Coordinates of N, CA, C and O in Angstrom, one line a residue:
M547 N 29.6 -10.2 -67.0 CA 27.4 -10.5 -66.6 C 26.7 -9.8 -67.2 O 26.2 -9.7 -67.3
Q548 N 27.9 -8.8 -67.1 CA 26.6 -7.2 -67.6 C 26.5 -6.9 -68.6 O 25.2 -7.0 -69.0
L549 N 27.1 -7.4 -70.4 CA 26.4 -7.8 -71.2 C 25.4 -9.2 -71.2 O 24.4 -9.5 -71.6
H550 N 25.7 -10.2 -69.9 CA 24.8 -11.3 -70.6 C 22.9 -10.6 -70.0 O 22.2 -10.9 -70.5
H551 N 23.5 -9.6 -68.8 CA 22.0 -9.2 -68.0 C 21.7 -7.8 -69.6 O 20.4 -8.7 -69.1
C552 N 22.3 -7.5 -69.6 CA 22.0 -5.9 -70.5 C 21.3 -6.5 -72.2 O 20.2 -6.3 -72.7
K553 N 22.0 -7.6 -72.7 CA 21.7 -8.0 -74.1 C 20.8 -9.0 -73.4 O 19.9 -8.6 -74.3
H554 N 20.9 -10.2 -73.8 CA 20.7 -11.9 -73.3 C 19.7 -11.8 -72.5 O 18.2 -12.0 -72.8
H555 N 19.3 -11.1 -71.4 CA 18.1 -11.6 -70.7 C 17.0 -10.3 -70.9 O 15.7 -10.6 -71.4
A556 N 17.6 -9.5 -71.5 CA 16.9 -8.0 -72.3 C 15.8 -8.7 -73.6 O 14.9 -8.2 -73.5
A557 N 16.8 -9.7 -73.6 CA 16.1 -9.9 -75.4 C 15.0 -10.7 -75.0 O 14.0 -10.8 -76.2
Y558 N 15.0 -11.4 -73.8 CA 14.0 -12.2 -73.5 C 12.8 -12.2 -73.1 O 11.6 -11.9 -74.2
V559 N 13.3 -10.4 -73.0 CA 12.2 -9.6 -72.3 C 11.0 -9.4 -73.0 O 10.4 -9.2 -73.6
N560 N 12.2 -8.4 -74.2 CA 11.5 -7.9 -75.0 C 11.0 -9.3 -75.9 O 9.8 -8.5 -76.5
N561 N 11.3 -9.9 -76.1 CA 10.9 -11.2 -77.0 C 9.4 -11.5 -75.9 O 8.5 -12.3 -76.8
L562 N 9.1 -12.2 -75.6 CA 8.3 -12.7 -74.6 C 6.9 -11.3 -74.6 O 5.9 -11.7 -74.7
N563 N 7.4 -10.3 -74.3 CA 6.8 -8.9 -74.6 C 5.6 -9.1 -75.9 O 4.4 -9.3 -76.1
V564 N 6.6 -9.0 -77.0 CA 5.9 -8.8 -78.3 C 5.2 -10.2 -78.4 O 4.4 -10.2 -79.2
T565 N 5.5 -11.4 -77.4 CA 5.1 -13.1 -78.5 C 3.3 -12.7 -77.8 O 2.8 -13.0 -77.7
E566 N 3.2 -12.4 -75.9 CA 2.6 -11.7 -75.2 C 1.2 -11.0 -76.1 O 0.1 -11.0 -76.5
E567 N 2.1 -10.0 -76.9 CA 1.0 -9.1 -77.4 C 0.4 -10.0 -79.0 O -1.0 -9.8 -78.7
K568 N 1.2 -11.2 -79.8 CA 0.5 -11.5 -80.7 C -0.5 -12.6 -79.7 O -1.7 -12.9 -81.0
Y569 N 0.1 -13.1 -78.4 CA -1.4 -14.5 -78.2 C -2.6 -13.4 -77.5 O -3.4 -14.0 -77.9
Q570 N -2.2 -11.9 -77.2 CA -3.2 -11.7 -76.5 C -4.7 -11.4 -77.7 O -5.4 -11.1 -77.6
E571 N -3.9 -11.0 -79.0 CA -4.5 -10.6 -80.3 C -5.5 -11.6 -80.9 O -6.3 -11.9 -81.3
A572 N -4.9 -13.0 -80.9 CA -4.7 -14.4 -80.9 C -5.9 -14.4 -79.8 O -7.2 -15.2 -80.8
L573 N -5.6 -14.4 -78.6 CA -7.0 -14.5 -78.2 C -8.1 -14.0 -78.3 O -9.2 -14.6 -78.3
A574 N -7.9 -12.6 -78.4 CA -9.8 -12.2 -79.0 C -9.9 -12.3 -80.4 O -10.9 -12.1 -80.0
K575 N -9.5 -12.7 -81.0 CA -10.2 -13.5 -82.7 C -10.3 -14.9 -82.2 O -10.6 -14.9 -83.2
G576 N -9.6 -15.4 -81.3 CA -10.6 -17.2 -81.3 C -10.1 -17.5 -82.1 O -9.9 -18.5 -82.7
D577 N -7.9 -17.1 -82.5 CA -7.5 -18.5 -83.8 C -7.0 -18.8 -82.9 O -5.3 -19.0 -82.0
V578 N -7.0 -20.1 -82.7 CA -6.3 -21.3 -81.5 C -5.2 -21.2 -82.9 O -4.3 -21.6 -81.9
T579 N -5.0 -21.5 -83.7 CA -4.0 -22.2 -84.2 C -3.4 -21.1 -84.6 O -1.5 -21.3 -83.8
T580 N -3.0 -19.4 -84.1 CA -2.3 -18.7 -83.7 C -1.4 -19.1 -82.4 O -0.8 -18.5 -81.7
Q581 N -2.7 -19.5 -81.3 CA -2.1 -19.6 -80.2 C -1.2 -20.6 -79.9 O -0.5 -20.7 -78.6
I582 N -1.7 -21.6 -80.6 CA -0.5 -22.8 -80.2 C 0.6 -22.9 -81.2 O 1.8 -23.6 -80.2
A583 N 0.8 -22.0 -82.4 CA 2.2 -21.3 -82.7 C 2.7 -20.8 -81.6 O 4.0 -21.1 -81.5
L584 N 1.9 -19.8 -81.0 CA 3.0 -19.1 -79.9 C 3.0 -19.9 -79.1 O 4.4 -19.4 -78.2
Q585 N 2.7 -20.5 -78.2 CA 3.4 -22.0 -77.0 C 5.7 -21.9 -77.3 O 5.7 -21.4 -76.6
P586 N 5.3 -22.0 -78.4 CA 7.3 -22.8 -78.0 C 7.8 -21.6 -77.4 O 8.8 -20.6 -76.7
A587 N 7.3 -19.9 -78.5 CA 7.8 -18.5 -77.9 C 7.8 -18.5 -76.6 O 8.5 -17.8 -75.7
L588 N 6.3 -19.1 -76.4 CA 6.4 -18.4 -75.1 C 6.3 -19.3 -73.9 O 7.1 -18.4 -73.2
K589 N 6.7 -20.4 -74.3 CA 7.6 -20.9 -73.3 C 9.3 -20.9 -73.3 O 9.7 -21.0 -71.8
F590 N 9.9 -20.1 -73.9 CA 11.2 -20.3 -74.9 C 11.5 -18.2 -73.3 O 12.3 -18.6 -72.5
N591 N 10.6 -17.9 -74.4 CA 11.8 -16.6 -73.9 C 10.7 -16.6 -72.6 O 11.7 -15.3 -71.6
G592 N 9.3 -16.5 -71.9 CA 9.2 -16.7 -70.4 C 9.8 -17.4 -69.3 O 10.5 -16.9 -68.7
G593 N 10.5 -18.9 -70.1 CA 11.4 -19.5 -69.2 C 12.6 -18.1 -68.8 O 13.1 -18.3 -68.2
G594 N 13.2 -18.2 -70.3 CA 14.4 -17.3 -70.3 C 14.5 -15.9 -69.5 O 15.0 -15.7 -68.4
H595 N 13.0 -15.2 -69.5 CA 13.2 -14.4 -68.2 C 12.7 -14.8 -66.5 O 13.5 -14.1 -66.2
I596 N 12.2 -16.2 -66.6 CA 12.2 -16.3 -64.7 C 13.1 -17.0 -64.9 O 13.8 -16.6 -63.5
N597 N 14.2 -17.3 -65.5 CA 14.9 -18.4 -65.0 C 16.6 -17.5 -64.9 O 17.0 -17.4 -63.5
H598 N 16.3 -15.8 -65.7 CA 17.6 -15.2 -65.5 C 17.0 -13.9 -64.3 O 18.0 -14.2 -63.4
S599 N 16.1 -14.7 -63.9 CA 15.6 -13.3 -63.1 C 15.7 -14.0 -61.5 O 16.5 -13.8 -60.8
I600 N 16.2 -15.4 -61.7 CA 16.2 -16.2 -60.8 C 17.4 -15.8 -60.4 O 18.5 -16.1 -59.1
F601 N 18.5 -16.4 -61.2 CA 19.9 -16.3 -61.3 C 20.3 -15.4 -61.3 O 21.6 -15.4 -59.8
W602 N 20.0 -13.5 -61.0 CA 20.3 -12.7 -60.7 C 20.4 -12.3 -59.5 O 21.2 -12.2 -58.5
T603 N 19.5 -12.6 -58.5 CA 19.2 -12.4 -57.6 C 19.6 -13.8 -56.9 O 20.4 -14.2 -55.3
N604 N 20.4 -15.2 -57.1 CA 21.1 -16.4 -56.9 C 22.7 -16.1 -56.5 O 23.5 -16.0 -56.0
L605 N 22.6 -14.4 -57.3 CA 24.5 -14.3 -57.3 C 24.3 -13.1 -56.8 O 23.6 -12.4 -56.3
S606 N 25.7 -12.9 -56.0 CA 26.4 -11.8 -54.8 C 27.9 -11.4 -55.2 O 28.3 -12.6 -55.2
P607 N 28.8 -10.5 -55.6 CA 29.7 -10.1 -56.3 C 30.4 -10.6 -53.8 O 31.4 -10.9 -54.2
N608 N 29.1 -10.4 -53.5 CA 30.6 -11.2 -51.3 C 30.0 -12.1 -51.4 O 29.4 -13.0 -50.0
G609 N 29.4 -13.2 -52.4 CA 29.2 -14.6 -52.3 C 29.7 -15.6 -52.1 O 30.8 -15.3 -51.8
G610 N 29.3 -16.6 -52.5 CA 30.7 -17.6 -52.1 C 30.3 -18.3 -50.1 O 29.1 -18.2 -49.9
G611 N 31.1 -19.1 -50.3 CA 31.3 -20.4 -48.7 C 30.4 -21.2 -48.8 O 30.1 -21.7 -50.2
E612 N 29.9 -21.4 -47.7 CA 28.9 -22.2 -47.5 C 27.4 -21.8 -46.8 O 27.0 -20.9 -46.8
P613 N 25.8 -22.7 -47.3 CA 24.8 -21.8 -46.4 C 24.9 -22.4 -45.7 O 26.0 -23.2 -44.6
K614 N 24.2 -21.4 -44.3 CA 24.2 -22.2 -42.7 C 22.6 -22.3 -42.7 O 21.9 -21.8 -43.1
G615 N 22.8 -22.5 -41.1 CA 21.2 -23.3 -40.5 C 20.8 -24.0 -41.2 O 21.4 -25.0 -41.8
E616 N 19.4 -23.8 -41.8 CA 18.4 -24.8 -42.1 C 18.9 -25.4 -43.6 O 18.9 -26.4 -43.8
L617 N 19.1 -24.8 -44.3 CA 19.6 -24.6 -46.0 C 20.8 -25.7 -45.7 O 20.5 -26.4 -46.5
L618 N 21.9 -25.6 -45.0 CA 22.9 -26.6 -44.7 C 22.6 -27.9 -44.7 O 23.3 -28.7 -44.9
E619 N 21.4 -27.5 -43.2 CA 20.9 -29.3 -42.3 C 20.5 -29.3 -43.8 O 20.7 -30.9 -44.1
A620 N 20.0 -29.2 -44.3 CA 18.7 -30.2 -45.4 C 19.6 -30.4 -46.8 O 19.7 -31.5 -46.8
I621 N 20.7 -29.9 -47.1 CA 21.6 -30.2 -48.4 C 22.7 -31.8 -47.8 O 22.7 -32.3 -48.3
K622 N 23.0 -31.1 -46.2 CA 23.0 -32.7 -45.5 C 22.2 -33.5 -45.6 O 23.0 -34.8 -45.8
R623 N 21.5 -33.7 -45.4 CA 20.7 -34.8 -45.4 C 20.0 -34.8 -46.3 O 20.2 -36.3 -46.5
D624 N 20.3 -34.7 -47.7 CA 19.6 -34.5 -48.6 C 20.5 -35.4 -50.1 O 20.4 -36.1 -50.5
F625 N 22.2 -35.0 -49.0 CA 23.4 -35.3 -50.4 C 24.7 -35.6 -49.4 O 25.6 -36.3 -50.1
G626 N 24.3 -36.2 -48.1 CA 25.1 -36.4 -47.5 C 26.3 -35.4 -46.8 O 26.5 -35.2 -45.7
S627 N 26.1 -34.6 -47.7 CA 27.6 -32.7 -46.8 C 27.1 -32.3 -48.3 O 26.7 -32.3 -49.2
F628 N 27.9 -30.8 -47.9 CA 27.4 -29.8 -48.3 C 28.6 -30.1 -50.0 O 28.5 -29.5 -50.8
E629 N 29.9 -30.3 -49.8 CA 30.9 -31.1 -51.3 C 30.2 -31.8 -51.8 O 30.6 -31.9 -52.9
K630 N 29.2 -33.0 -51.4 CA 28.7 -34.0 -52.6 C 27.7 -33.2 -53.1 O 27.2 -33.8 -54.1
F631 N 26.8 -32.2 -52.3 CA 26.0 -31.5 -53.0 C 26.6 -30.9 -54.3 O 26.4 -30.6 -55.5
K632 N 27.6 -29.7 -53.7 CA 28.2 -29.0 -54.9 C 28.9 -30.3 -56.1 O 28.6 -30.1 -57.6
E633 N 29.2 -31.4 -55.9 CA 30.1 -32.1 -56.8 C 28.7 -32.4 -57.4 O 28.9 -32.4 -58.8
K634 N 27.5 -33.2 -57.0 CA 26.6 -33.5 -57.5 C 26.0 -32.3 -59.0 O 25.6 -32.6 -60.2
L635 N 25.7 -30.7 -58.4 CA 25.1 -30.0 -59.1 C 25.9 -29.2 -60.2 O 25.8 -29.6 -60.6
T636 N 27.3 -29.5 -59.5 CA 28.4 -29.1 -60.8 C 28.6 -30.4 -61.7 O 28.8 -30.1 -63.1
T637 N 28.7 -31.6 -61.5 CA 28.1 -32.5 -62.3 C 26.9 -32.3 -63.3 O 27.3 -32.8 -65.1
V638 N 25.6 -32.2 -62.7 CA 24.5 -32.4 -63.9 C 25.1 -30.8 -64.2 O 24.4 -31.0 -66.0
S639 N 25.5 -29.6 -63.8 CA 25.4 -28.6 -65.0 C 26.1 -29.0 -66.0 O 26.0 -28.4 -67.1
V640 N 27.6 -29.5 -65.6 CA 28.6 -30.2 -67.0 C 27.8 -30.7 -67.9 O 28.4 -30.8 -69.4
G641 N 27.0 -31.6 -67.5 CA 26.5 -32.7 -67.7 C 24.9 -32.2 -69.7 O 24.6 -33.3 -69.9
V642 N 24.9 -30.7 -68.9 CA 23.6 -30.2 -69.9 C 24.2 -30.3 -71.4 O 25.0 -30.1 -71.6
Q643 N 23.6 -31.3 -72.0 CA 23.8 -31.0 -73.7 C 23.0 -30.0 -74.8 O 21.8 -29.8 -74.6
G644 N 24.2 -28.9 -74.6 CA 23.9 -27.7 -75.8 C 23.7 -27.0 -74.8 O 24.6 -26.8 -73.7
S645 N 22.2 -26.2 -74.2 CA 22.6 -24.8 -73.8 C 21.0 -25.7 -72.9 O 20.0 -26.5 -73.0
G646 N 21.2 -25.0 -71.3 CA 20.5 -25.0 -70.4 C 20.5 -24.8 -69.2 O 21.6 -23.7 -68.9
W647 N 19.9 -25.0 -68.0 CA 20.1 -25.0 -66.7 C 20.2 -25.9 -66.2 O 20.2 -27.5 -65.9
G648 N 21.5 -25.9 -64.2 CA 21.1 -27.3 -63.7 C 20.9 -26.1 -62.6 O 21.3 -25.0 -62.1
W649 N 19.7 -26.7 -61.9 CA 19.1 -26.5 -60.8 C 18.9 -27.2 -59.2 O 19.3 -28.3 -59.5
L650 N 18.9 -26.0 -58.3 CA 18.9 -27.1 -57.0 C 17.2 -26.4 -57.2 O 16.9 -25.4 -57.0
G651 N 16.5 -27.7 -56.6 CA 15.4 -27.0 -56.3 C 15.1 -27.5 -55.1 O 15.0 -29.2 -54.3
F652 N 13.1 -27.8 -54.6 CA 12.5 -28.4 -53.5 C 11.4 -29.0 -54.0 O 10.5 -29.1 -54.5
N653 N 11.2 -30.2 -53.6 CA 10.3 -30.8 -54.1 C 9.1 -30.7 -52.7 O 9.3 -31.6 -51.4
K654 N 8.5 -30.1 -53.0 CA 7.4 -30.2 -52.0 C 6.4 -31.4 -51.2 O 6.3 -31.2 -50.6
E655 N 6.7 -31.9 -52.9 CA 5.8 -33.8 -52.2 C 6.1 -34.2 -50.7 O 5.8 -34.9 -49.9
Q656 N 7.4 -34.6 -51.2 CA 8.6 -35.1 -50.3 C 9.8 -34.2 -49.7 O 9.1 -35.0 -48.4
G657 N 8.8 -32.9 -49.6 CA 9.9 -31.9 -48.0 C 11.0 -32.3 -48.6 O 11.9 -32.0 -47.8
R658 N 11.9 -32.2 -49.4 CA 13.0 -32.9 -50.3 C 13.6 -31.9 -51.1 O 13.0 -31.1 -51.8
L659 N 15.4 -31.9 -51.2 CA 15.6 -30.9 -52.1 C 16.4 -31.8 -53.5 O 16.7 -32.9 -53.2
Q660 N 16.0 -31.9 -54.2 CA 16.6 -32.1 -55.6 C 17.5 -31.7 -56.4 O 16.9 -29.9 -56.6
I661 N 18.5 -31.9 -57.2 CA 19.2 -31.4 -58.3 C 18.6 -31.9 -59.6 O 18.4 -33.3 -59.5
A662 N 18.5 -30.8 -60.2 CA 17.8 -30.8 -61.9 C 18.5 -30.5 -63.2 O 18.9 -29.7 -63.2
A663 N 18.2 -30.7 -63.6 CA 19.2 -30.3 -65.5 C 17.9 -29.5 -66.4 O 16.8 -30.3 -66.3
C664 N 17.3 -28.4 -66.5 CA 16.0 -27.9 -67.8 C 17.2 -28.2 -68.5 O 18.6 -27.1 -69.0
S665 N 16.2 -28.2 -70.2 CA 17.1 -27.9 -71.7 C 16.1 -26.5 -71.5 O 15.7 -26.1 -71.4
N666 N 17.2 -25.4 -72.8 CA 17.0 -24.5 -73.4 C 17.2 -23.3 -71.8 O 17.4 -23.3 -70.9
Q667 N 15.5 -22.8 -72.0 CA 14.9 -21.9 -71.3 C 13.7 -22.5 -70.4 O 13.4 -21.9 -69.8
D668 N 14.1 -24.2 -71.1 CA 12.7 -24.6 -70.1 C 12.6 -24.2 -68.2 O 13.6 -24.3 -67.3
P669 N 11.9 -23.4 -68.1 CA 11.6 -23.3 -66.4 C 10.9 -24.5 -65.7 O 11.3 -25.6 -65.7
L670 N 11.9 -24.7 -64.2 CA 11.5 -26.1 -63.7 C 11.1 -26.2 -62.9 O 10.4 -27.5 -63.4
Q671 N 10.3 -24.7 -62.2 CA 8.7 -25.7 -61.7 C 8.1 -26.4 -63.0 O 7.4 -27.4 -62.4
G672 N 7.5 -25.3 -64.0 CA 7.5 -25.9 -65.2 C 7.6 -27.2 -66.3 O 6.1 -27.9 -66.4
T673 N 8.9 -27.2 -65.9 CA 9.1 -28.4 -66.3 C 9.2 -29.8 -65.5 O 9.6 -30.9 -65.7
T674 N 10.1 -30.0 -64.1 CA 9.7 -31.0 -63.3 C 8.8 -30.7 -61.7 O 8.7 -32.2 -61.3
G675 N 8.2 -29.7 -62.2 CA 7.3 -29.7 -60.2 C 8.2 -29.2 -59.1 O 8.0 -28.9 -58.8
L676 N 9.7 -29.1 -59.5 CA 10.5 -28.6 -58.4 C 10.0 -27.3 -58.1 O 10.4 -26.4 -59.4
I677 N 10.1 -26.3 -56.8 CA 10.3 -25.3 -56.8 C 11.9 -24.8 -56.9 O 12.7 -25.1 -56.1
P678 N 12.1 -23.7 -58.1 CA 13.5 -23.4 -57.9 C 14.2 -22.3 -56.8 O 13.5 -21.8 -56.6
L679 N 14.8 -22.9 -56.4 CA 15.8 -22.3 -55.0 C 17.5 -21.7 -56.0 O 17.8 -20.8 -55.4
L680 N 18.0 -22.5 -56.7 CA 18.9 -22.5 -57.4 C 19.6 -22.1 -58.5 O 19.5 -24.0 -59.1
G681 N 19.8 -21.7 -59.6 CA 20.0 -22.0 -60.5 C 21.1 -22.0 -61.5 O 21.7 -19.9 -60.6
I682 N 22.0 -22.0 -62.0 CA 23.4 -21.9 -62.7 C 22.7 -21.9 -63.9 O 23.0 -23.0 -64.8
D683 N 23.6 -21.2 -65.0 CA 22.8 -20.7 -66.6 C 24.3 -21.8 -66.8 O 25.1 -21.2 -66.6
V684 N 24.1 -22.0 -67.8 CA 24.6 -22.5 -68.8 C 24.7 -22.6 -69.7 O 25.4 -24.1 -71.0
W685 N 24.6 -21.5 -70.5 CA 24.0 -21.6 -72.1 C 26.0 -20.5 -71.9 O 25.9 -19.9 -71.4
E686 N 25.8 -21.2 -73.6 CA 27.4 -20.1 -73.2 C 27.5 -19.3 -73.0 O 28.7 -18.2 -72.7
H687 N 26.3 -18.3 -73.9 CA 26.4 -16.6 -73.3 C 26.7 -16.2 -71.4 O 27.2 -15.7 -71.8
A688 N 26.6 -17.6 -70.6 CA 27.4 -17.3 -69.6 C 28.4 -17.0 -69.5 O 28.6 -15.9 -68.6
Y689 N 28.7 -17.4 -70.1 CA 30.5 -17.8 -70.3 C 31.5 -17.9 -71.1 O 32.1 -17.2 -70.6
Y690 N 31.3 -17.2 -72.1 CA 31.8 -17.4 -73.0 C 32.9 -16.0 -72.5 O 34.2 -16.8 -73.7
L691 N 33.0 -14.8 -72.8 CA 34.0 -14.3 -72.5 C 34.9 -14.0 -71.8 O 35.8 -13.8 -72.3
Q692 N 34.7 -14.6 -70.3 CA 35.9 -14.9 -69.6 C 36.3 -16.4 -69.4 O 37.6 -16.1 -69.6
Y693 N 35.6 -17.1 -69.8 CA 35.2 -18.7 -70.2 C 35.9 -18.9 -71.1 O 36.0 -20.6 -71.3
K694 N 35.9 -18.5 -72.4 CA 35.7 -19.4 -73.6 C 34.2 -20.3 -73.7 O 34.3 -20.3 -73.2
N695 N 35.2 -21.6 -73.8 CA 34.0 -22.9 -74.0 C 34.4 -24.0 -72.6 O 34.2 -25.2 -73.1
V696 N 35.1 -23.4 -71.9 CA 35.4 -23.9 -70.8 C 34.6 -23.8 -69.3 O 35.0 -23.6 -68.7
R697 N 33.8 -24.7 -70.3 CA 32.1 -24.9 -69.2 C 32.6 -24.9 -67.6 O 32.1 -24.7 -66.5
P698 N 33.0 -26.6 -67.4 CA 33.8 -26.9 -65.7 C 34.3 -25.3 -65.6 O 34.4 -25.3 -63.9
D699 N 35.5 -24.6 -66.4 CA 35.9 -23.4 -65.6 C 34.8 -22.4 -64.3 O 35.4 -22.2 -63.6
Y700 N 34.0 -22.5 -65.6 CA 33.4 -21.4 -64.9 C 32.4 -22.3 -64.1 O 32.6 -21.3 -62.9
L701 N 32.0 -23.4 -63.8 CA 31.2 -23.7 -63.1 C 31.8 -23.7 -62.1 O 31.2 -23.7 -60.4
K702 N 33.0 -24.1 -61.9 CA 34.0 -24.0 -61.1 C 34.4 -22.4 -59.7 O 33.8 -22.3 -58.7
A703 N 33.9 -21.8 -60.9 CA 33.7 -20.2 -60.4 C 33.0 -19.8 -59.8 O 32.7 -19.0 -58.9
I704 N 31.4 -19.9 -60.4 CA 30.1 -19.8 -60.3 C 30.0 -19.8 -58.5 O 29.3 -19.1 -58.0
W705 N 30.5 -20.8 -57.9 CA 30.4 -21.0 -56.3 C 31.2 -20.0 -55.8 O 30.7 -19.6 -54.1
N706 N 32.1 -19.1 -56.0 CA 32.8 -17.8 -55.2 C 31.8 -16.9 -55.1 O 31.8 -15.9 -54.5
V707 N 30.8 -17.3 -56.1 CA 29.6 -16.0 -56.4 C 28.6 -16.1 -56.1 O 27.4 -15.4 -56.6
I708 N 27.6 -17.2 -54.8 CA 26.8 -18.0 -54.6 C 26.2 -17.0 -53.6 O 26.6 -17.1 -52.8
N709 N 24.6 -16.7 -54.0 CA 23.9 -16.3 -52.7 C 23.7 -16.5 -51.8 O 21.6 -17.0 -51.8
W710 N 23.9 -17.5 -51.1 CA 23.1 -18.3 -50.1 C 22.3 -17.6 -49.0 O 21.5 -18.2 -48.3
E711 N 22.0 -16.5 -48.6 CA 20.8 -15.6 -48.2 C 20.0 -15.5 -49.0 O 18.7 -16.6 -48.6
N712 N 20.1 -15.5 -51.1 CA 19.0 -15.6 -51.1 C 18.1 -16.9 -51.5 O 17.0 -17.5 -51.7
V713 N 19.1 -17.7 -51.6 CA 18.8 -18.8 -52.1 C 18.0 -19.7 -50.6 O 16.8 -20.5 -50.7
T714 N 18.9 -19.1 -49.3 CA 17.6 -19.9 -47.7 C 16.9 -19.1 -48.4 O 15.8 -19.7 -47.7
E715 N 17.0 -17.8 -48.4 CA 14.8 -16.9 -48.0 C 14.5 -17.9 -49.0 O 13.3 -18.5 -49.0
R716 N 15.2 -18.6 -50.4 CA 13.5 -19.2 -51.6 C 13.3 -20.0 -50.4 O 12.3 -21.5 -51.0
Y717 N 14.6 -20.8 -49.9 CA 14.3 -22.5 -49.2 C 12.8 -22.3 -48.0 O 11.9 -23.1 -48.2
R718 N 13.1 -21.5 -47.3 CA 12.5 -20.7 -46.4 C 11.0 -20.7 -46.9 O 9.8 -21.3 -46.1
A719 N 11.2 -19.7 -48.5 CA 9.6 -19.7 -48.5 C 9.0 -20.3 -49.0 O 7.5 -21.1 -49.1
C720 N 9.3 -21.8 -49.5 CA 9.1 -22.7 -50.0 C 8.5 -23.9 -49.4 O 7.6 -24.9 -49.2
K721 N 8.8 -23.7 -48.2 CA 8.3 -24.7 -46.5 C 7.2 -24.1 -46.6 O 7.0 -25.2 -45.4
K722 N 6.9 -23.5 -47.0 CA 5.9 -22.2 -45.9 C 4.0 -23.0 -46.3 O 4.1 -23.8 -48.0

């Protein structure tokens, strides 16, 4: 994960900064064509930064196990059991074609937890309207050094480092 953080996430941040500078220049010049042309880079690099910023807080060397309290109750209510939730999020994450993310999000309108997948670096909230609680990076850069190209093995192991305290804090914050 050190390479993932120091190289991949850093590249999204650096590329976002460059793109934002170009966008500001285009705004100042009233250059709408360039503003439009920069939108994909803003989405990709901005999404990469947003997604990874959530991802790092969702992980802990002391993580794993199950959530407690209100988050666990919400998972049971919305998925039937913690095991069913875990199975569903793993299945959705394994099934991402190419690169992307598996997510546990909160649907504020319905007051329920939902699972979703996003392609590439598309941010969950901007793509689905769900508030991100738990993101699982399923780009190969997240697991290729340790797990080669075996995404299911990576997903089986990721549950051992999920920081449920962080996910619970996110859940409480979005219910306000």
